[in-house]
CSV table of C-alpha atoms in Angstrom, one decimal:
chain,number,residue,atom,x,y,z
W,1,GLY,CA,-0.1,0.0,0.0
W,2,GLN,CA,0.9,3.8,-0.3
W,3,ASN,CA,1.4,6.0,2.9
W,4,ILE,CA,2.1,9.5,2.1
W,5,ASP,CA,1.9,12.2,4.8
W,6,GLN,CA,2.2,15.8,5.0
W,7,PRO,CA,0.8,18.4,7.6
W,8,THR,CA,-2.5,20.0,6.7
W,9,GLU,CA,-1.8,23.5,7.1
W,10,MET,CA,1.0,26.3,7.8
W,11,THR,CA,0.8,29.7,8.2
W,12,ALA,CA,4.1,32.0,7.6
W,13,THR,CA,5.1,35.5,7.9
W,14,GLU,CA,6.0,37.2,4.3
W,15,GLY,CA,9.9,37.3,4.0
W,16,ALA,CA,10.2,34.3,5.9
W,17,ILE,CA,11.0,30.7,5.4
W,18,VAL,CA,8.4,27.6,5.6
W,19,GLN,CA,9.6,23.9,5.6
W,20,ILE,CA,7.1,21.6,4.6
W,21,ASN,CA,7.9,17.9,5.4
W,22,CYS,CA,6.3,14.4,3.5
W,23,THR,CA,7.1,10.9,5.2
W,24,TYR,CA,6.2,8.0,2.9
W,25,GLN,CA,5.8,4.5,3.3
W,26,THR,CA,5.3,2.8,-0.3
W,27,SER,CA,5.6,-0.3,-2.3
W,28,GLY,CA,8.0,1.0,-4.6
W,29,PHE,CA,10.0,4.1,-5.0
W,30,ASN,CA,11.8,5.7,-8.0
W,31,GLY,CA,11.4,9.2,-7.1
W,32,LEU,CA,9.4,12.0,-5.1
W,33,PHE,CA,8.0,15.0,-6.7
W,34,TRP,CA,6.7,18.8,-5.2
W,35,TYR,CA,3.8,20.3,-7.1
W,36,GLN,CA,2.2,23.9,-6.2
W,37,GLN,CA,-1.7,24.1,-6.5
W,38,HIS,CA,-3.2,27.3,-6.2
W,39,ALA,CA,-7.0,27.6,-5.5
W,40,GLY,CA,-9.0,26.4,-8.1
W,41,GLU,CA,-6.2,25.7,-10.5
W,42,ALA,CA,-4.2,23.0,-11.6
W,43,PRO,CA,-1.1,21.0,-9.9
W,44,THR,CA,2.1,22.5,-11.5
W,45,PHE,CA,5.9,21.1,-11.3
W,46,LEU,CA,7.9,22.2,-8.6
W,47,SER,CA,10.9,19.9,-7.9
W,48,TYR,CA,12.0,16.0,-8.5
W,49,ASN,CA,14.0,14.2,-6.5
W,50,VAL,CA,15.5,11.0,-7.3
W,51,LEU,CA,18.7,10.8,-5.2
W,52,ASP,CA,19.4,11.5,-1.4
W,53,GLY,CA,20.4,15.1,-0.9
W,54,LEU,CA,19.3,18.5,-1.6
W,55,GLU,CA,18.3,20.6,-5.1
W,56,GLU,CA,17.8,23.8,-4.9
W,57,LYS,CA,15.7,26.2,-7.7
W,58,GLY,CA,15.6,29.7,-6.8
W,59,ARG,CA,13.4,30.0,-3.5
W,60,PHE,CA,12.5,26.6,-3.5
W,61,SER,CA,14.8,23.7,-2.3
W,62,SER,CA,13.6,20.2,-2.1
W,63,PHE,CA,15.5,17.5,0.0
W,64,LEU,CA,15.2,13.5,0.2
W,65,SER,CA,16.3,10.6,2.4
W,66,ARG,CA,15.3,7.8,1.0
W,67,SER,CA,16.5,5.5,3.4
W,68,LYS,CA,14.0,7.6,6.3
W,69,GLY,CA,11.5,8.0,3.8
W,70,TYR,CA,11.6,11.5,4.4
W,71,SER,CA,11.4,14.7,2.1
W,72,TYR,CA,11.0,18.6,2.5
W,73,LEU,CA,10.1,21.4,0.7
W,74,LEU,CA,11.7,24.6,1.7
W,75,LEU,CA,10.4,28.1,0.6
W,76,LYS,CA,12.4,31.0,1.3
W,77,GLU,CA,11.9,34.7,1.2
W,78,LEU,CA,8.1,34.2,1.4
W,79,GLN,CA,5.6,36.2,-1.1
W,80,MET,CA,2.0,36.4,-0.8
W,81,LYS,CA,2.0,34.7,-4.2
W,82,ASP,CA,3.3,31.5,-2.4
W,83,SER,CA,0.0,30.7,-0.5
W,84,ALA,CA,-1.1,27.6,-2.3
W,85,SER,CA,-1.5,23.9,-1.4
W,86,TYR,CA,2.0,21.9,-1.9
W,87,LEU,CA,1.6,18.6,-3.0
W,88,CYS,CA,4.2,16.1,-2.3
W,89,ALA,CA,4.1,12.5,-4.8
W,90,VAL,CA,5.8,9.6,-4.4
W,91,ARG,CA,6.6,7.6,-8.3
W,92,ASN,CA,6.5,4.4,-8.6
W,93,ASP,CA,7.3,3.3,-12.1
W,94,TYR,CA,4.8,5.4,-14.1
W,95,LYS,CA,2.6,5.7,-11.2
W,96,LEU,CA,2.2,8.9,-8.8
W,97,SER,CA,0.8,8.3,-5.3
W,98,PHE,CA,-0.2,12.0,-3.7
W,99,GLY,CA,-0.1,13.2,-0.1
W,100,ALA,CA,-3.2,15.4,0.9
W,101,GLY,CA,-1.4,18.3,0.5
W,102,THR,CA,-0.3,20.9,2.6
W,103,THR,CA,-1.8,24.3,2.6
W,104,VAL,CA,0.5,27.4,2.7
W,105,THR,CA,-0.7,30.7,4.2
W,106,VAL,CA,1.3,33.8,3.8
W,107,ARG,CA,0.3,36.7,6.1
W,108,ALA,CA,1.9,40.1,5.8
P,1,ASP,CA,1.5,26.6,-27.1
P,2,ALA,CA,-2.3,25.1,-26.1
P,3,GLY,CA,-0.6,22.2,-23.9
P,4,ILE,CA,-3.4,20.5,-22.3
P,5,THR,CA,-6.7,21.5,-21.8
P,6,GLN,CA,-9.7,19.9,-20.4
P,7,SER,CA,-13.6,20.6,-21.1
P,8,PRO,CA,-16.1,21.2,-20.0
P,9,ARG,CA,-14.5,23.1,-17.0
P,10,TYR,CA,-17.7,22.7,-15.0
P,11,LYS,CA,-20.3,20.6,-15.3
P,12,ILE,CA,-23.6,19.9,-13.0
P,13,THR,CA,-25.6,16.6,-13.7
P,14,GLU,CA,-27.8,13.9,-12.0
P,15,THR,CA,-27.6,10.5,-10.6
P,16,GLY,CA,-28.0,8.0,-13.4
P,17,ARG,CA,-26.8,10.0,-16.3
P,18,GLN,CA,-24.1,9.5,-18.4
P,19,VAL,CA,-21.0,11.9,-18.6
P,20,THR,CA,-18.0,12.3,-20.7
P,21,LEU,CA,-15.2,14.4,-19.8
P,22,MET,CA,-12.5,15.6,-22.7
P,23,CYS,CA,-9.0,16.0,-22.3
P,24,HIS,CA,-6.8,16.7,-25.0
P,25,GLN,CA,-3.0,17.7,-25.4
P,26,THR,CA,-1.0,18.9,-28.3
P,27,TRP,CA,2.3,18.0,-26.8
P,28,SER,CA,1.9,14.3,-28.4
P,29,HIS,CA,3.1,12.8,-24.9
P,30,SER,CA,2.9,8.8,-25.0
P,31,TYR,CA,1.4,8.5,-21.7
P,32,MET,CA,-2.3,10.0,-20.2
P,33,PHE,CA,-3.9,10.0,-17.0
P,34,TRP,CA,-6.8,11.0,-15.4
P,35,TYR,CA,-7.2,12.0,-11.3
P,36,ARG,CA,-9.8,12.9,-8.8
P,37,GLN,CA,-9.0,15.4,-6.2
P,38,ASP,CA,-11.2,15.1,-3.2
P,39,LEU,CA,-10.7,16.8,0.1
P,40,GLY,CA,-8.7,14.9,2.5
P,41,HIS,CA,-7.4,12.4,-0.3
P,42,GLY,CA,-5.4,14.1,-2.3
P,43,LEU,CA,-5.3,13.2,-6.2
P,44,ARG,CA,-6.0,9.5,-6.7
P,45,LEU,CA,-5.4,7.5,-10.0
P,46,ILE,CA,-8.6,6.3,-12.0
P,47,TYR,CA,-6.8,5.2,-15.1
P,48,TYR,CA,-4.0,6.0,-17.3
P,49,SER,CA,-3.1,5.3,-21.0
P,50,ALA,CA,0.5,4.7,-22.0
P,51,ALA,CA,-0.1,5.1,-25.8
P,52,ALA,CA,-3.4,5.1,-28.4
P,53,ASP,CA,-5.9,2.2,-27.5
P,54,ILE,CA,-3.2,1.2,-24.5
P,55,THR,CA,-5.3,1.8,-21.1
P,56,ASP,CA,-5.1,0.5,-17.8
P,57,LYS,CA,-6.7,1.1,-14.4
P,58,GLY,CA,-5.8,3.0,-11.6
P,59,GLU,CA,-6.5,3.3,-7.7
P,60,VAL,CA,-9.9,3.9,-8.3
P,61,PRO,CA,-11.3,3.0,-11.9
P,62,ASP,CA,-14.8,1.7,-10.8
P,63,GLY,CA,-17.9,3.5,-12.3
P,64,TYR,CA,-15.5,5.0,-14.9
P,65,VAL,CA,-14.7,4.0,-18.6
P,66,VAL,CA,-11.9,5.4,-20.9
P,67,SER,CA,-11.0,5.3,-24.6
P,68,ARG,CA,-7.8,6.4,-26.5
P,69,SER,CA,-8.5,6.0,-29.9
P,70,LYS,CA,-5.9,9.1,-30.9
P,71,THR,CA,-2.6,10.0,-28.9
P,72,GLU,CA,-4.0,13.8,-28.2
P,73,ASN,CA,-7.4,12.9,-26.9
P,74,PHE,CA,-8.3,10.8,-23.6
P,75,PRO,CA,-12.1,11.2,-22.5
P,76,LEU,CA,-13.5,9.8,-19.5
P,77,THR,CA,-17.2,8.6,-19.3
P,78,LEU,CA,-19.0,8.2,-16.1
P,79,GLU,CA,-21.3,5.4,-17.3
P,80,SER,CA,-23.9,6.3,-14.6
P,81,ALA,CA,-22.9,9.2,-12.5
P,82,THR,CA,-23.4,8.8,-8.9
P,83,ARG,CA,-23.1,11.4,-6.0
P,84,SER,CA,-20.1,10.1,-5.1
P,85,GLN,CA,-18.2,10.8,-8.2
P,86,THR,CA,-18.9,14.8,-7.5
P,87,SER,CA,-15.2,15.8,-7.3
P,88,VAL,CA,-12.7,17.8,-9.3
P,89,TYR,CA,-10.8,15.8,-12.4
P,90,PHE,CA,-7.6,16.2,-13.6
P,91,CYS,CA,-6.2,14.9,-16.7
P,92,ALA,CA,-2.2,14.9,-16.8
P,93,SER,CA,0.2,13.8,-19.6
P,94,SER,CA,4.0,13.0,-20.0
P,95,GLU,CA,6.2,12.6,-22.6
P,96,VAL,CA,7.5,8.9,-21.4
P,97,ARG,CA,7.1,6.7,-18.7
P,98,THR,CA,8.9,8.0,-15.9
P,99,ASP,CA,9.0,11.7,-16.9
P,100,THR,CA,7.3,14.5,-14.9
P,101,GLN,CA,2.9,14.8,-15.5
P,102,TYR,CA,1.9,17.9,-16.4
P,103,PHE,CA,-1.6,18.5,-15.4
P,104,GLY,CA,-4.8,20.2,-17.6
P,105,PRO,CA,-6.9,23.1,-15.3
P,106,GLY,CA,-9.3,20.6,-14.3
P,107,THR,CA,-13.5,20.0,-14.6
P,108,ARG,CA,-15.4,20.5,-11.4
P,109,LEU,CA,-17.9,17.9,-11.7
P,110,THR,CA,-21.1,18.1,-9.3
P,111,VAL,CA,-23.8,15.0,-9.4
P,112,LEU,CA,-27.0,16.0,-8.1
């Protein structure tokens, strides 16, 4: 079976840093995706980790530890437009299994 | 560059009616997917297709039918809609089996 856990909600202040954790227990693992989804819109790709370690893309970074079944998405220098849901998804071959998502609210 | 589109964007129907949701992509991606998104469940895979005329079930296929006669289109049919099928439906595509999946804008379906 697939079990992917993320916090339901997080709140942070504009300009701050927020870390969204994702833990997983899955029957197979070929990589981990992070997607961003604004309310009423489609998920959009943010990052993909296959190997252990940190991947940095501008203000966003993603970390993976396969031995611990753990990933996090780090959002730096938060902006109001970063208010959205962040979805963690584990890839097993072509199939993606998603967590329920973490809603991040950025306050001024 | 239209990418991936879905129609209709909103649909209200009644229990027992047949409904077809359309998905069209202009990238010539081989793989296409249908997901539903419900509060508290995240995105769940309904069906996927590896190529024209090749489809297979995902996690929650009951009550749904798919077809793929052309690479660019992947319609999803609810043969007899039920209230439990009220959801937001997303279509996605990827170029190859293990590539990033790109999502369409979604169809919000309400079954009364």
